[in-house]
Amino acid sequence: MLKFLRKHKAFILLTYVFLLTIHFGFKDYFFVTGIIFYTFPLLTLIIALIPLFIIFSSNKNMRIVLLCSAGILSLIWFQNYSFNYESNNTCASYSILFWNIAKQKDYNIEDLKQILEKENIDAIIFVEAIHKNNAFNKEFNRVLGDYNVEFLDGNMLIAAKGDVIIKNFNEEHLNYRINHLQIELKQNTYSFALIDIYGNPLHYKKYALNTVMTFVNDNNVDIILGDFNIPFESIHFEKLKLNYNSLRDYQNGVSATWPASIPLVELDQIWLKKNIKPLSLEKHYFKSSDHALLIGKFCSHNKNQ
């Protein structure tokens, strides 16, 4: 096998350069480049340098080039995908939990209990929560006795300590699901958009994400939580960044949320309108879901500024 790879090493190297060009250049601007961009996140490109180093082990100049490339790419990864943020803000805060629970019938309740024992969560949002005809619904309501639980269209659910008003539900088959809610958090009411975008990697996400961005802007949404099935680096998030801040810069650890066993890409995200002050983002990984559990915190006093 190694002999075969070395025989075709020029082609392999050109393929690797092509993947780098997609990742740092074209990204998901086009349908075809998007498929490649989603399939090969930066960490996989760094790991791919190991077999390349073996293939070119007899070439001193190439070894130096590959080692330098590994160093540069690793530095880029640490600067953009690994965070060490500490919040010194002492403002009164809200805490919201978002999790793709991977269609578990018991809603991963035991893992959720662990979080609730440590954290004062104001609102809990699940996607991929198969609640229709689910015999566990009654037990879930009992365990979350302090919360108002609403089972939503699109296999989502919300549990909040304040009142929940369901505004509307929008869905386009094999594209997106959007639940629009008003949720009372202590003394303020916030407009929430819960997002679940179709996850097939061969499906171009531009239309779905543009629809979501138009919806949140038209409806003056304050907080967006979703499994976007699109990495944060996507060029299609640029429009969202005009009016919203991602919580990714306010965390400790790696930004990736999927797969939970070896996080590679940041699919699950929380965005706040720019008049809301972010505080922190925490991630927890459990075996019960292939997605990370997110806890976002923000100041309560900036809502009306």
Coordinates of C-alpha atoms in Angstrom, one line a residue, residues 41-248:
P41 CA -12.9 20.3 8.8
L42 CA -9.6 21.8 9.7
L43 CA -8.7 19.2 12.3
T44 CA -9.0 16.4 9.7
L45 CA -6.7 18.3 7.4
I46 CA -4.1 18.5 10.2
I47 CA -4.4 14.8 10.9
A48 CA -4.1 14.0 7.2
L49 CA -0.6 15.5 7.3
I50 CA 0.6 12.3 9.2
P51 CA 0.2 9.9 6.2
L52 CA 1.6 12.7 3.9
F53 CA 4.7 12.9 6.1
I54 CA 5.1 9.1 5.8
I55 CA 4.6 9.1 2.0
F56 CA 7.2 11.9 1.6
S57 CA 9.6 10.7 4.4
S58 CA 12.4 10.2 1.9
N59 CA 12.3 13.8 0.7
K60 CA 13.9 16.2 3.2
N61 CA 12.5 19.4 1.7
M62 CA 9.0 18.0 1.7
R63 CA 9.4 16.9 5.3
I64 CA 10.3 20.4 6.3
V65 CA 7.3 21.8 4.3
L66 CA 4.9 19.4 5.9
L67 CA 6.2 20.0 9.4
C68 CA 5.8 23.8 8.9
S69 CA 2.3 23.3 7.4
A70 CA 1.4 21.2 10.5
G71 CA 2.6 24.0 12.8
I72 CA 0.8 26.8 10.9
L73 CA -2.5 24.8 10.7
S74 CA -2.3 23.8 14.3
L75 CA -1.7 27.5 15.3
I76 CA -4.8 28.5 13.2
W77 CA -6.8 25.8 14.9
F78 CA -5.9 26.8 18.4
Q79 CA -6.6 30.5 17.6
N80 CA -10.0 29.9 16.0
Y81 CA -11.4 26.7 17.6
S82 CA -10.0 26.6 21.1
F83 CA -11.0 29.2 23.7
N84 CA -10.0 30.2 27.2
Y85 CA -12.5 32.8 28.2
E86 CA -13.2 33.9 31.8
S87 CA -16.1 36.3 32.5
N88 CA -15.6 38.8 35.3
N89 CA -19.1 40.3 34.8
T90 CA -21.2 40.3 38.0
C91 CA -24.5 41.3 36.3
A92 CA -27.7 39.4 37.0
S93 CA -27.8 36.7 34.4
Y94 CA -30.1 34.2 32.6
S95 CA -29.1 30.7 31.7
I96 CA -30.5 28.7 28.7
L97 CA -29.8 25.1 27.8
F98 CA -29.8 23.8 24.2
W99 CA -29.4 20.2 23.2
N100 CA -30.0 17.9 20.3
I101 CA -30.9 14.8 22.2
A102 CA -30.6 12.4 19.2
K103 CA -34.2 11.1 19.4
Q104 CA -33.8 9.4 22.8
K105 CA -37.2 8.5 24.1
D106 CA -36.3 9.3 27.8
Y107 CA -35.0 12.7 26.7
N108 CA -31.7 11.8 28.2
I109 CA -33.2 12.7 31.6
E110 CA -30.5 11.2 33.7
D111 CA -27.8 13.4 32.0
L112 CA -30.2 16.4 32.3
K113 CA -30.6 15.8 36.0
Q114 CA -26.8 16.0 36.5
I115 CA -26.8 19.4 34.8
L116 CA -29.8 20.7 36.8
E117 CA -28.2 19.7 40.1
K118 CA -25.3 22.0 39.3
E119 CA -26.8 24.8 37.2
N120 CA -29.8 27.1 37.7
I121 CA -31.3 26.8 34.2
D122 CA -34.1 29.3 33.2
A123 CA -35.1 27.5 30.0
I124 CA -34.4 24.1 28.4
I125 CA -34.7 23.6 24.7
F126 CA -34.4 20.2 22.9
V127 CA -34.4 19.4 19.2
E128 CA -34.8 15.9 17.8
A129 CA -37.1 15.2 20.7
I130 CA -39.6 12.5 19.5
H131 CA -42.5 13.3 21.9
K132 CA -45.5 12.2 19.9
N133 CA -47.1 9.1 21.6
N134 CA -44.1 9.0 23.9
A135 CA -45.0 7.3 27.1
F136 CA -42.2 9.1 28.9
N137 CA -43.8 12.5 28.6
K138 CA -45.7 12.3 31.9
E139 CA -42.5 11.3 33.8
F140 CA -40.6 14.2 32.1
N141 CA -43.2 16.7 33.3
R142 CA -43.0 15.2 36.8
V143 CA -39.2 15.5 36.9
L144 CA -39.3 19.1 35.6
G145 CA -42.1 20.1 38.0
D146 CA -40.7 23.7 38.4
Y147 CA -40.9 24.3 34.6
N148 CA -43.6 24.9 32.1
V149 CA -43.2 22.2 29.5
E150 CA -44.4 22.6 25.9
F151 CA -44.1 19.8 23.3
L152 CA -43.6 21.6 20.0
D153 CA -44.0 20.8 16.3
G154 CA -41.0 19.7 14.5
N155 CA -39.8 17.3 17.3
M156 CA -38.8 20.1 19.6
L157 CA -39.6 20.9 23.2
I158 CA -39.2 23.8 25.6
A159 CA -39.2 23.8 29.4
A160 CA -39.1 27.2 31.0
K161 CA -39.6 28.6 34.5
G162 CA -41.6 31.5 33.1
D163 CA -44.5 31.6 30.7
V164 CA -44.2 30.3 27.1
I165 CA -46.2 31.7 24.2
I166 CA -46.0 29.7 21.0
K167 CA -46.0 32.2 18.1
N168 CA -45.7 30.0 15.0
F169 CA -44.0 27.0 13.4
N170 CA -42.4 27.1 10.0
E171 CA -41.2 24.0 8.2
E172 CA -40.0 23.1 4.7
H173 CA -39.5 19.4 4.2
L174 CA -35.8 18.4 3.9
N175 CA -34.8 22.0 4.5
Y176 CA -35.5 23.5 7.9
R177 CA -37.8 23.7 11.0
I178 CA -38.3 26.9 12.9
N179 CA -40.3 27.3 16.1
H180 CA -40.9 31.0 17.1
L181 CA -41.7 31.5 20.8
Q182 CA -41.9 34.2 23.4
I183 CA -40.4 33.1 26.7
E184 CA -40.6 34.9 30.0
L185 CA -37.2 34.9 31.8
K186 CA -37.7 36.5 35.2
Q187 CA -38.6 40.1 34.6
N188 CA -38.1 40.2 30.8
T189 CA -39.7 38.5 27.8
Y190 CA -37.6 37.4 25.0
S191 CA -38.3 36.3 21.4
F192 CA -36.7 32.9 20.7
A193 CA -36.2 31.0 17.4
L194 CA -35.5 27.3 17.7
I195 CA -33.8 26.0 14.5
D196 CA -33.2 22.5 13.1
I197 CA -31.7 22.5 9.6
Y198 CA -31.8 19.3 7.5
G199 CA -28.6 17.4 8.2
N200 CA -27.8 15.5 4.9
P201 CA -24.2 16.5 4.0
L202 CA -25.1 16.3 0.3
H203 CA -27.8 18.9 0.7
Y204 CA -26.9 22.5 0.0
K205 CA -27.7 24.6 3.1
K206 CA -27.6 28.1 1.6
Y207 CA -31.4 28.3 1.0
A208 CA -32.3 27.0 4.4
L209 CA -29.9 29.3 6.3
N210 CA -30.9 32.3 4.3
T211 CA -34.6 31.6 5.1
V212 CA -33.7 31.3 8.8
M213 CA -31.8 34.6 8.7
T214 CA -34.7 36.4 7.0
F215 CA -37.2 35.0 9.5
V216 CA -35.2 36.1 12.6
N217 CA -34.7 39.6 11.2
D218 CA -38.3 40.0 10.1
N219 CA -39.6 38.8 13.5
N220 CA -37.1 40.7 15.6
V221 CA -35.9 37.6 17.3
D222 CA -33.7 38.1 20.4
I223 CA -32.2 34.6 20.8
I224 CA -31.4 31.9 18.2
L225 CA -30.7 28.4 19.3
G226 CA -30.2 25.6 16.7
D227 CA -28.7 22.6 15.2
F228 CA -27.7 24.3 12.0
N229 CA -25.9 21.3 10.6
I230 CA -23.6 23.9 9.1
P231 CA -20.2 24.7 10.6
F232 CA -19.7 28.2 12.1
E233 CA -17.1 29.0 9.4
S234 CA -19.7 28.9 6.6
I235 CA -19.8 32.0 4.5
H236 CA -23.6 31.9 4.8
F237 CA -23.4 33.1 8.4
E238 CA -22.0 36.5 7.5
K239 CA -25.5 38.1 7.2
L240 CA -26.4 36.8 10.6
K241 CA -23.3 38.4 12.2
L242 CA -24.6 41.9 11.2
N243 CA -27.3 41.8 14.0
Y244 CA -26.3 38.9 16.2
N245 CA -23.3 37.7 18.3
S246 CA -22.4 34.1 18.6
L247 CA -21.7 32.8 22.1
R248 CA -18.7 30.8 20.8

